[in-house]
Coordinates of C-alpha atoms in Angstrom, one line a residue:
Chain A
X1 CA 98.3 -156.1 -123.5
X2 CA 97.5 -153.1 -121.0
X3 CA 95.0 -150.8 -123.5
X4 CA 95.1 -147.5 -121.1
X5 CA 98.5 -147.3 -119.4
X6 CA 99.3 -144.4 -116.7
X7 CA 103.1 -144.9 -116.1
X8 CA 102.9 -142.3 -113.3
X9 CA 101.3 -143.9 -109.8
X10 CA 101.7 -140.8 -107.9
X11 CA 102.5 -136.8 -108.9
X12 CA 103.3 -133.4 -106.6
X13 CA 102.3 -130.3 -108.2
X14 CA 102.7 -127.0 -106.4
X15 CA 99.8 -124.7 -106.3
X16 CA 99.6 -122.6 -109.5
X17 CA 101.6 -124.6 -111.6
X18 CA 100.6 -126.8 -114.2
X19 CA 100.7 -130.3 -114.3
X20 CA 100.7 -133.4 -116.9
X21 CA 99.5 -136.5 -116.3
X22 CA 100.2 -139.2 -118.9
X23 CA 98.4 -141.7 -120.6
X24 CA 99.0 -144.3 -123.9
X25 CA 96.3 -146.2 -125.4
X26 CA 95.9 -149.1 -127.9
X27 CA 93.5 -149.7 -129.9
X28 CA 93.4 -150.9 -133.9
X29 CA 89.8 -149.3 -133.8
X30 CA 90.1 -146.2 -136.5
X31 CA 86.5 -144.8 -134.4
X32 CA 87.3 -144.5 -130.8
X33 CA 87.1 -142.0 -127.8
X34 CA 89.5 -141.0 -124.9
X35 CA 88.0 -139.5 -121.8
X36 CA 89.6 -138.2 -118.5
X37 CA 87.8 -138.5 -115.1
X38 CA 88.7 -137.2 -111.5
X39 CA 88.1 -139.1 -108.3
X40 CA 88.3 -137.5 -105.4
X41 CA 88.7 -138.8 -101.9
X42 CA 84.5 -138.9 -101.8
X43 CA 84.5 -141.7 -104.9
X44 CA 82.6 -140.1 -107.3
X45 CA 83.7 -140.3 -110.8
X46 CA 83.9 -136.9 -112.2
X47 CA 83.9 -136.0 -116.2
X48 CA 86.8 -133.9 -117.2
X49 CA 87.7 -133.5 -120.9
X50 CA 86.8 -135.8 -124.2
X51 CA 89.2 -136.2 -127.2
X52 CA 87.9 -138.3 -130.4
X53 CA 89.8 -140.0 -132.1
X54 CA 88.7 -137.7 -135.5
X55 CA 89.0 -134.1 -133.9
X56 CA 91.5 -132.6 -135.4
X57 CA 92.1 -130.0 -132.4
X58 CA 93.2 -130.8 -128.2
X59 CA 90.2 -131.1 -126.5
X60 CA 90.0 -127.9 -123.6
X61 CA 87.7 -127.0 -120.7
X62 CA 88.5 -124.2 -118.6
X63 CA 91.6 -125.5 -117.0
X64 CA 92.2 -128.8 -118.4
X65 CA 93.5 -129.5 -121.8
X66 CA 94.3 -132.6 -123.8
X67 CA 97.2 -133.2 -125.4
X68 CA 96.6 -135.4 -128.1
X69 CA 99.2 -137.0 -130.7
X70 CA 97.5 -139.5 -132.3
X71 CA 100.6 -141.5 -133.9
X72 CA 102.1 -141.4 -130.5
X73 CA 98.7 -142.6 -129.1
X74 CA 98.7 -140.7 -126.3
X75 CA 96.2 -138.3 -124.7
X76 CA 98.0 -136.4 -121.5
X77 CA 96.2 -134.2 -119.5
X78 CA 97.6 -130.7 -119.1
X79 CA 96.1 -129.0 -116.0
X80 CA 97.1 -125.5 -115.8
X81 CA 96.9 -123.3 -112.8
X82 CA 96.8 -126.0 -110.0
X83 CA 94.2 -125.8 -107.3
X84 CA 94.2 -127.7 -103.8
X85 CA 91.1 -129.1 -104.8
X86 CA 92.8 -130.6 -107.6
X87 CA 94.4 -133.4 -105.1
X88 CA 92.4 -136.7 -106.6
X89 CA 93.1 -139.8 -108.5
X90 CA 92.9 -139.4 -112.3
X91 CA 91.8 -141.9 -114.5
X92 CA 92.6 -142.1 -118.5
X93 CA 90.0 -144.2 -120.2
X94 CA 89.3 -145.4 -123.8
X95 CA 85.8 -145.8 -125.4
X96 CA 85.6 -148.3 -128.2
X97 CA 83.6 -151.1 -130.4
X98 CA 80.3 -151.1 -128.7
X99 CA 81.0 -148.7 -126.0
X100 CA 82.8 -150.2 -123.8
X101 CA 85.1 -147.9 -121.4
X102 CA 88.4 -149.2 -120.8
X103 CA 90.3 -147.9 -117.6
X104 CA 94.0 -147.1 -116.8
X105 CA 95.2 -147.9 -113.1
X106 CA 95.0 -143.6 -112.4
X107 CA 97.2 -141.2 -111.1
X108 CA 97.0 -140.0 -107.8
X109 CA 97.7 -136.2 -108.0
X110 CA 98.9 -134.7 -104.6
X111 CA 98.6 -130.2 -105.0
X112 CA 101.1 -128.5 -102.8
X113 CA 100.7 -125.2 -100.8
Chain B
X1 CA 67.0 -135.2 -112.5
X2 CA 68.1 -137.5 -110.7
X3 CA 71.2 -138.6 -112.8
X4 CA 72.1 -142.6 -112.4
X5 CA 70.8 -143.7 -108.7
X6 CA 72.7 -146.8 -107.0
X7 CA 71.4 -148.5 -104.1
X8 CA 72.8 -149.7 -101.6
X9 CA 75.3 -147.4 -100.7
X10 CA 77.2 -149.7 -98.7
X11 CA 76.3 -153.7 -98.4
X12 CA 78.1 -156.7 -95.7
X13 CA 77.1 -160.1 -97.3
X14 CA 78.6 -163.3 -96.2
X15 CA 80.5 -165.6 -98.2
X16 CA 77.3 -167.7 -100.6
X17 CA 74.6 -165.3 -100.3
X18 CA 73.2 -163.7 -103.0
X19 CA 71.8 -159.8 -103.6
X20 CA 71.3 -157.5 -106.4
X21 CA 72.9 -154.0 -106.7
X22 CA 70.3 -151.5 -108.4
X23 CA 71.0 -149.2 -111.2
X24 CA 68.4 -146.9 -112.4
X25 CA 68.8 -144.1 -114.8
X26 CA 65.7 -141.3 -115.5
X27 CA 67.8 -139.7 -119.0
X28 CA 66.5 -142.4 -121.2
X29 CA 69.6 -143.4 -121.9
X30 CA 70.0 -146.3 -123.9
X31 CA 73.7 -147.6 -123.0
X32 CA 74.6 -149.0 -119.4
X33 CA 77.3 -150.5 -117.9
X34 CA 78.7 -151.5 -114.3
X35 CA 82.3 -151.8 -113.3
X36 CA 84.0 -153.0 -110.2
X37 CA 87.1 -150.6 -108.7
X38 CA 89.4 -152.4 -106.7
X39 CA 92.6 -150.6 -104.8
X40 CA 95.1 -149.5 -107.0
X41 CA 93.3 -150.2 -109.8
X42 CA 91.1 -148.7 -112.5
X43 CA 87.2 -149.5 -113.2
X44 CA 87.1 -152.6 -114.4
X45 CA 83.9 -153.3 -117.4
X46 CA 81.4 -156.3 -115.7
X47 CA 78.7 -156.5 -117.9
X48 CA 76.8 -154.0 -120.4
X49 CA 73.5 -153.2 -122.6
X50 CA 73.2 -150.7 -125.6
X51 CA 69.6 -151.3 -124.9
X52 CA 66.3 -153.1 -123.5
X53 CA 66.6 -156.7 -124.0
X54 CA 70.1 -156.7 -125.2
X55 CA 73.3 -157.2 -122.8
X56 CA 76.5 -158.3 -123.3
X57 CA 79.9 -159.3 -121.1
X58 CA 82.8 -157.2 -120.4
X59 CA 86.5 -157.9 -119.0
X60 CA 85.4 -159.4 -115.6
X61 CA 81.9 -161.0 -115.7
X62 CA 82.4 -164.0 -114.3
X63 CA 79.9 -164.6 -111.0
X64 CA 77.6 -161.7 -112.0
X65 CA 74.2 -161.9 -113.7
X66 CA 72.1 -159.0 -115.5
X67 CA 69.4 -158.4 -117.1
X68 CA 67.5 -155.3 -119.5
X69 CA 64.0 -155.4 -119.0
X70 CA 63.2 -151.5 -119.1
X71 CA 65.7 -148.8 -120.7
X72 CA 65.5 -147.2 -117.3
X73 CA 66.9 -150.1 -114.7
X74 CA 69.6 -152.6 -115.3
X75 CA 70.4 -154.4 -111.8
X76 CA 73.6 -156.4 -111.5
X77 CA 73.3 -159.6 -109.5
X78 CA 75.4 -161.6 -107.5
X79 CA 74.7 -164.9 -107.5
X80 CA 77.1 -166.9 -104.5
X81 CA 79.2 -163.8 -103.0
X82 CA 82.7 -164.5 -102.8
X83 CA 85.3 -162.3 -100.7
X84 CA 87.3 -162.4 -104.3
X85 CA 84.1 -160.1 -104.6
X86 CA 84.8 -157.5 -102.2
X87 CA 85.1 -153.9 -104.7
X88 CA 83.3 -150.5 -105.1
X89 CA 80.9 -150.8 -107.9
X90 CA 79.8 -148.4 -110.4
X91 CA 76.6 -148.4 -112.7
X92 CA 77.4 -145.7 -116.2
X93 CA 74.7 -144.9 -118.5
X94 CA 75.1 -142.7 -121.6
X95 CA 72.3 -141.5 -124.6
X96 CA 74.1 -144.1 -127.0
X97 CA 77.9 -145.6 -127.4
X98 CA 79.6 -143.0 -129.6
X99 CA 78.1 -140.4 -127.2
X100 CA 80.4 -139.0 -125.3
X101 CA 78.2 -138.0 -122.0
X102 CA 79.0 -141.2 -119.4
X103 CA 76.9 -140.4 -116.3
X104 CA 78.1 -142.4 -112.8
X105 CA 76.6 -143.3 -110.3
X106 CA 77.8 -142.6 -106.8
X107 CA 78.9 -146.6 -106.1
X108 CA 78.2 -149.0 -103.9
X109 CA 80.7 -150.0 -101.7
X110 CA 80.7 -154.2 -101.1
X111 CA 82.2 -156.4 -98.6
X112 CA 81.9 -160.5 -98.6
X113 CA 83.2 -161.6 -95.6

C-alpha cells in the first residue's frame, strides 16, 4: 500500500492565484512528521513547510500553508499568491519509525502568466 | 557551511564496475540517508544511519553497500553497476530523526550503460 499518495500528476495555476496540491498518507505510527519539498527544474530539493502529527495548528510559512486534517490523513499544500517561480515538482513526504522519509510520486505545478 | 556536499556530480559507469558516491555533512548531524529519484517518481529510501557505526536498509537497498565510520561521511557504494541502476541520487542528513531540519545534497546524476 502507497504511504504518500499525490493523485494530481500535473496542475495549472494562473499567476496570483492560489493553489492546492494534494496529498494522503498512511501510517499506524501515533508520532510521525509530514513535510513538503519543491524541485525545481535545477534538481535541488528545497524545504517548504512541516506539519507533526501532534501540532494542533496548520503549519504556515510566508506563502505556503498546510492544511492538515488528521482523521482524513491528509496534509495539502495551499500556496497562496502564485508566483512564476513557483513552476516545480512538489513532493509530499512522510517521516516515521526511525526517520525514514517516505516520498509521494510529486506534482508537477505549471504557474500561468 | 557547507551544508551536505555530494561528489560526483555527474558519473558514466559501464555495466559491472563498481564506484562509491560521497556524502559528507559538516552540521554534525547524526542521521543520514541516500535515495535514488527515478522519472516520474518520488525519492526512493536506499540505506540509512541514525549514527556512527550504526546503518540500516530502506525500500530499495538491494545492490548498494554503506558504511558509518565518522558522523561526518557516509559513502554509498555500488558494488556491480547495473543499467536497472541508472537514477539521480540524493544523500539527507538531519541533527536526529524526530528533527524536522532534512538538509539535501545537490545529487548525483548516474548512468550505467
Amino acid at each position: 500500500a502507497q504511504k504518500i499518495t499525490q493523485t494530481q500528476p500535473g496542475m495549472f495555476v494562473q499567476e496570483k492565484e492560489a493553489v492546492t496540491l494534494d496529498c494522503t498518507y498512511d501510517t499506524s505510527d501515533p508520532s510521525y512528521g509530514l513535510f513538503w519539498y519543491k524541485q525545481p527544474s535545477s534538481g535541488e530539493m528545497i524545504f517548504l513547510i512541516y506539519q507533526g502529527s501532534y501540532d494542533q495548528q496548520n503549519a504556515t510559512e510566508g506563502r505556503y500553508s498546510l492544511n492538515f486534517q488528521k482523521a482524513r490523513k491528509s496534509a495539502n499544500l495551499v500556496i497562496s499568491a502564485s508566483q512564476l517561480g513557483d513552476s516545480a515538482m512538489y513532493f509530499c513526504a512522510m517521516r516515521e519509525g526511525r526517520g525514514q522519509l517516505t516520498f509521494g510520486s510529486g506534482t508537477q505545478l505549471t504557474v500561468l502568466p | 557551511n557547507a551544508g551536505v556536499t555530494q561528489t560526483p556530480k555527474f558519473q558514466v559507469l559501464k555495466t559491472g564496475q563498481s564506484m562509491t558516491l560521497q556524502c559528507a555533512q559538516d552540521m554534525n548531524h547524526e542521521y543520514m540517508s541516500w535515495y535514488r529519484q527515478d522519472p516520474g517518481m518520488g525519492l526512493r529510501l536506499i540505506h540509512y544511519s541514525v549514527g556512527a557505526g550504526i546503518t540500516d536498509q530502506g525500500e530499495v537497498p538491494n545492490g548498494y553497500n554503506v558504511s558509518r565510520s565518522t558522523t561526518e561521511d557516509f559513502p554509498l557504494r555500488l558494488l556491480s553497476a547495473a543499467p536497472s541502476q541508472t537514477s539521480v541520487y540524493f544523500c539527507a542528513s538531519s541533527y536526529d530523526r524526530n528533527n524536522y531540519g532534512y538538509t539535501f545534497g545537490s545529487g548525483t546524476r548516474l548512468t550505467v550503460v
